[in-house]
């Protein structure tokens, strides 16, 4: 094998991987959009075949030899190729520790778990979900033990979503937030509550869909390459490359803001993915580098931009084109309504201030299950207890409690802390961005291009070329500091609730 | 390799093939349902990778050795396995004659052709489509020359859709039909035209969609396994196995019957596919055996059942539940309206009597292009000339002429005769079925189970276990005879138009 042949082969392996990713993403997407409801068995069959093919592609002898040969000749490679080798070798070293039959069985289990969870949530039936969730956690423990026997198993999974993240770092981060958020929330709740009546009314789904497309234009998504669909649980996915992206939303006809912020949130993910440099397509460097950085984009658009006063000023008259009952309402009413802080039951409906508390509940539970300090069967009771302790709310049933999120059923255990991390990263982007961009003026004018350009240049275009920590520090020129986010919240809520 | 290992390997190769089929079908389906409009390049990339993988899977050394080993030991195999070997070896012998790079280039071309055709049809722009269609025909000629150098190239392609079909057999078949249809149509057109005003009005798409689901239930489709979507051009596709099937339709708000017959037609395809015996799933024996037999199911349901007086009697009050303006109309009015014979421009809107003439135009054009007697650039003029000659209509533009069908852009050249053959097969099913089933009574009662059972037992469950000719003769107990169809038409239209 000449070096040139090896480089061509490297590209070919990545093209195959992208094609499998396309198929797998589309099969999942189809499963929650167009597919008839009784065909999960057929999906599972195909996904099992593809997971086996992907396993062989990542860990097979031919790929291993190729990567080792190229690794030994890395001085001859481009910076992109060298990083591709690093990522692929890391993946190979990990995957080869998981026996093939176990890997395929795990993939099959995850398809089944997702199907069972949908039914369990719909019928509020924890008992249906419990045995399969137990298997899901057991598999996660086994995989962690195979792949990283020297690490606590939860650390292995945290690192999968945000390279370098550990239980200890999470605890420090959450402690820093809690120290500032809990007293702030207490002061907020002592004040008269903000009025959010502007959000409530009758907003037909078809109008909301037209408005959703308008929002996609406003935040700068290219709708020729980013599709919109309706699902029970909103999400974003790439079809093998950043050249075909899909976001989904859910329309609540009594409150237009839920889908609005869903679209802006998923739109932030899609901006990040589709912002990869063109030449990264069909390589392992394409798309977002970690879930923490991903959520830092989605939550930046959703909250820091979308829940700003400037955005409310811009979007209210636009929204009124679709929803005539908004005519006569003021931007200030909208701003106060969408920032109403109120401890609640549902994470994805939480305001910016209480959101991190929802994440902390999940972090606590995952941590204790991995440490064998909590059994899966005790999850609902413990969930409810922690919601009472952290948020002061009583959980009426599991549908509004432990069954609410798709993540565990989707095999995304260890993912939740990324949301809180991402929120905190965003406050630092904002501080840095304001040095060169008049963020408020841009948003008020509905011109997000300077903001998108800032993020594209520093974050999006690089795909997976840098590790997340490095990417973050290059973007903001300083280490991660959660107190910036705490200060952002304090400033915002002090003014909103007139705490001074 | 022991025999047992070889048998397991045989199953595995077919499972992989089914998974690729699932991915490829879903990527096409997504392309015309949910995908944003600017991502054809991304689809093309993935489909190129998969077509290469499928080529390797079908023709690779490992598969070839496996099939040859099993072929040499066929006495030890089950009837199913022996047939699998036959079909796979046939495929291998053919595929290996096409160079891999040409095969992949052909697949890429077909994705591009489909994309260009959609744009060309929308903008009525033949010049846009012409160069790519020329390439499509050239590739079909090349492939035929590689795979069947001893056959006329058109015969190679006809045989791909209906094993055993030749230009000569088509000509004899069409001559037999023309001899009876042309004078019949002449007599029909000399009579006062039937009134079809019952079909016209205002039928909202959402009501039509609800009615479409009801129709799926009526004809006996399992909606847990058969999805319904909306596309410009209705079609049916399986997702890797008969366990996940999709049909599509298109709603014309001024005429509810177009989608109704589309759903029944595509539903007939779906009944056939999903009627495969369970154990055929994920093997090459799964689903329909040929396009002729496939169209014999779809057109049987659409016309012989769906355009019968008994079906009109059953469906009118059902349709009136969805479309209140139908109240007060009679079944006889509906029956006459949906059987109005009128030479027109559009094949898929043609009545039962003139339909075959539309097919004959296409057959004539394909035949002459393959014989190098007609150039692709001359297709529009020749199309228009033949429509005038066969149907007596003037084609106003290419959108309503040569650009109307997706087949050539989809690489389905040689497919059209299957529609006419399928129509003719159906008349023989009906004659045979009536020996044991009171077809009219069942349809009038809206109970299609005895009809479905008859077809399931004789046709559907067998998948690809028999060659199409053999399957047909086993089902009806006699050779194919196009005069049965001609007589069926004569009887029906003589009564409808009171020709006696």
Short mmCIF file of C-alpha atoms in Angstrom, two decimals, chain B residues 73-242:
data_model
loop_
_atom_site.label_atom_id
_atom_site.label_comp_id
_atom_site.label_asym_id
_atom_site.label_seq_id
_atom_site.Cartn_x
_atom_site.Cartn_y
_atom_site.Cartn_z
CA UNK B 73 -25.15 -29.32 -2.86
CA UNK B 74 -28.66 -28.35 -3.81
CA UNK B 75 -30.06 -31.81 -3.09
CA UNK B 76 -29.50 -31.01 0.60
CA UNK B 77 -31.32 -27.67 0.49
CA UNK B 78 -34.92 -26.74 1.14
CA UNK B 79 -37.11 -25.67 -1.77
CA UNK B 80 -36.84 -22.07 -0.54
CA UNK B 81 -33.06 -22.20 -0.35
CA UNK B 82 -32.77 -23.74 -3.81
CA UNK B 83 -34.89 -20.95 -5.29
CA UNK B 84 -32.83 -18.35 -3.41
CA UNK B 85 -29.66 -19.78 -4.95
CA UNK B 86 -31.21 -19.69 -8.43
CA UNK B 87 -32.25 -16.07 -8.13
CA UNK B 88 -29.00 -14.94 -6.56
CA UNK B 89 -26.87 -16.78 -9.11
CA UNK B 90 -28.90 -15.28 -11.94
CA UNK B 91 -28.33 -11.85 -10.45
CA UNK B 92 -24.64 -12.52 -9.92
CA UNK B 93 -24.07 -13.76 -13.47
CA UNK B 94 -25.68 -10.59 -14.77
CA UNK B 95 -24.17 -8.10 -12.35
CA UNK B 96 -20.64 -9.36 -12.78
CA UNK B 97 -20.83 -8.41 -16.44
CA UNK B 98 -21.27 -4.76 -15.51
CA UNK B 99 -17.96 -3.11 -14.49
CA UNK B 100 -18.20 -1.76 -10.92
CA UNK B 101 -17.35 1.83 -11.85
CA UNK B 102 -20.00 1.79 -14.58
CA UNK B 103 -22.53 0.35 -12.18
CA UNK B 104 -21.89 3.08 -9.63
CA UNK B 105 -21.90 5.78 -12.31
CA UNK B 106 -25.26 4.43 -13.52
CA UNK B 107 -26.73 4.66 -10.01
CA UNK B 108 -25.45 8.22 -9.67
CA UNK B 109 -26.93 9.11 -13.04
CA UNK B 110 -30.33 7.78 -12.01
CA UNK B 111 -30.38 9.96 -8.88
CA UNK B 112 -29.47 12.97 -10.99
CA UNK B 113 -32.02 12.07 -13.68
CA UNK B 114 -34.80 11.85 -11.13
CA UNK B 115 -33.90 15.24 -9.72
CA UNK B 116 -33.66 16.89 -13.16
CA UNK B 117 -36.93 15.32 -14.30
CA UNK B 118 -38.80 16.76 -11.29
CA UNK B 119 -37.51 20.23 -12.14
CA UNK B 120 -38.10 19.79 -15.88
CA UNK B 121 -41.67 18.63 -15.39
CA UNK B 122 -42.43 21.45 -12.97
CA UNK B 123 -41.12 24.07 -15.38
CA UNK B 124 -42.34 22.27 -18.52
CA UNK B 125 -38.75 22.28 -19.78
CA UNK B 126 -37.94 19.35 -22.05
CA UNK B 127 -34.57 20.87 -22.99
CA UNK B 128 -33.46 20.50 -19.38
CA UNK B 129 -34.32 16.81 -19.29
CA UNK B 130 -33.22 15.80 -22.80
CA UNK B 131 -29.44 15.49 -22.25
CA UNK B 132 -29.83 13.46 -19.06
CA UNK B 133 -32.51 11.22 -20.59
CA UNK B 134 -30.19 10.60 -23.52
CA UNK B 135 -27.56 9.39 -21.05
CA UNK B 136 -30.16 7.22 -19.32
CA UNK B 137 -31.13 5.47 -22.57
CA UNK B 138 -27.47 5.11 -23.57
CA UNK B 139 -26.69 3.43 -20.26
CA UNK B 140 -29.63 1.10 -20.67
CA UNK B 141 -28.32 0.10 -24.07
CA UNK B 142 -24.81 -0.45 -22.70
CA UNK B 143 -26.03 -2.53 -19.78
CA UNK B 144 -28.18 -4.67 -22.05
CA UNK B 145 -25.18 -5.22 -24.31
CA UNK B 146 -23.02 -6.29 -21.37
CA UNK B 147 -25.57 -8.53 -19.71
CA UNK B 148 -27.34 -10.08 -22.68
CA UNK B 149 -25.20 -9.54 -25.79
CA UNK B 150 -27.23 -12.12 -27.72
CA UNK B 151 -30.58 -10.47 -27.14
CA UNK B 152 -32.11 -7.34 -28.64
CA UNK B 153 -31.47 -4.75 -25.89
CA UNK B 154 -35.16 -3.95 -25.38
CA UNK B 155 -35.90 -7.63 -24.74
CA UNK B 156 -33.31 -7.64 -21.99
CA UNK B 157 -35.14 -4.83 -20.20
CA UNK B 158 -38.63 -6.22 -20.77
CA UNK B 159 -37.48 -9.49 -19.23
CA UNK B 160 -36.16 -7.61 -16.17
CA UNK B 161 -39.70 -6.51 -15.30
CA UNK B 162 -41.55 -9.61 -16.48
CA UNK B 163 -39.46 -12.73 -16.85
CA UNK B 164 -39.94 -14.19 -20.32
CA UNK B 165 -41.43 -11.07 -21.90
CA UNK B 166 -40.07 -10.11 -25.34
CA UNK B 167 -40.76 -7.40 -27.90
CA UNK B 168 -42.42 -10.01 -30.04
CA UNK B 169 -44.73 -11.19 -27.26
CA UNK B 170 -45.61 -7.58 -26.44
CA UNK B 171 -46.44 -6.86 -30.05
CA UNK B 172 -48.71 -9.89 -30.26
CA UNK B 173 -50.38 -8.94 -26.99
CA UNK B 174 -50.92 -5.32 -27.98
CA UNK B 175 -52.17 -6.37 -31.44
CA UNK B 176 -54.74 -8.67 -29.83
CA UNK B 177 -55.92 -5.84 -27.58
CA UNK B 178 -55.92 -3.18 -30.26
CA UNK B 179 -58.04 -5.36 -32.52
CA UNK B 180 -60.83 -5.37 -29.96
CA UNK B 181 -60.31 -2.08 -28.07
CA UNK B 182 -60.09 0.30 -31.02
CA UNK B 183 -63.49 -0.64 -32.55
CA UNK B 184 -65.02 -0.79 -29.07
CA UNK B 185 -63.77 2.70 -28.24
CA UNK B 186 -65.07 3.97 -31.58
CA UNK B 187 -68.56 2.67 -30.78
CA UNK B 188 -68.36 4.14 -27.28
CA UNK B 189 -67.40 7.58 -28.57
CA UNK B 190 -70.32 7.54 -31.00
CA UNK B 191 -72.72 7.38 -28.03
CA UNK B 192 -73.73 10.21 -25.70
CA UNK B 193 -71.00 10.70 -23.09
CA UNK B 194 -71.59 9.57 -19.50
CA UNK B 195 -72.07 12.27 -16.88
CA UNK B 196 -69.24 12.50 -14.35
CA UNK B 197 -70.39 15.59 -12.45
CA UNK B 198 -70.61 13.56 -9.22
CA UNK B 199 -66.80 13.51 -9.06
CA UNK B 200 -66.38 17.25 -9.26
CA UNK B 201 -66.68 19.70 -6.42
CA UNK B 202 -64.62 20.81 -3.50
CA UNK B 203 -62.99 18.03 -1.50
CA UNK B 204 -60.53 19.31 1.13
CA UNK B 205 -57.22 17.44 1.28
CA UNK B 206 -57.57 16.64 4.99
CA UNK B 207 -60.95 14.97 4.42
CA UNK B 208 -59.51 13.07 1.48
CA UNK B 209 -56.68 11.90 3.70
CA UNK B 210 -59.11 10.57 6.31
CA UNK B 211 -61.06 8.87 3.51
CA UNK B 212 -57.81 7.39 2.15
CA UNK B 213 -57.17 5.74 5.52
CA UNK B 214 -60.70 4.38 5.50
CA UNK B 215 -60.12 2.95 2.02
CA UNK B 216 -56.98 1.23 3.25
CA UNK B 217 -59.10 -0.45 5.91
CA UNK B 218 -61.79 -1.36 3.38
CA UNK B 219 -59.41 -3.18 1.07
CA UNK B 220 -57.84 -4.98 4.01
CA UNK B 221 -54.45 -3.30 4.50
CA UNK B 222 -52.92 -3.51 7.97
CA UNK B 223 -52.30 0.15 8.72
CA UNK B 224 -49.91 -0.75 11.54
CA UNK B 225 -47.56 -1.95 8.79
CA UNK B 226 -48.57 0.14 5.79
CA UNK B 227 -47.95 3.88 5.89
CA UNK B 228 -49.64 6.59 3.82
CA UNK B 229 -47.95 9.77 2.61
CA UNK B 230 -48.52 12.48 0.04
CA UNK B 231 -46.30 12.87 -3.03
CA UNK B 232 -46.56 14.45 -6.44
CA UNK B 233 -46.55 10.99 -8.03
CA UNK B 234 -48.16 8.11 -6.14
CA UNK B 235 -46.10 4.94 -5.62
CA UNK B 236 -45.61 1.96 -3.32
CA UNK B 237 -42.39 0.78 -1.72
CA UNK B 238 -41.24 -1.82 0.80
CA UNK B 239 -38.70 -0.94 3.48
CA UNK B 240 -36.36 -3.91 3.12
CA UNK B 241 -39.10 -6.47 3.81
CA UNK B 242 -42.85 -6.87 3.44
#
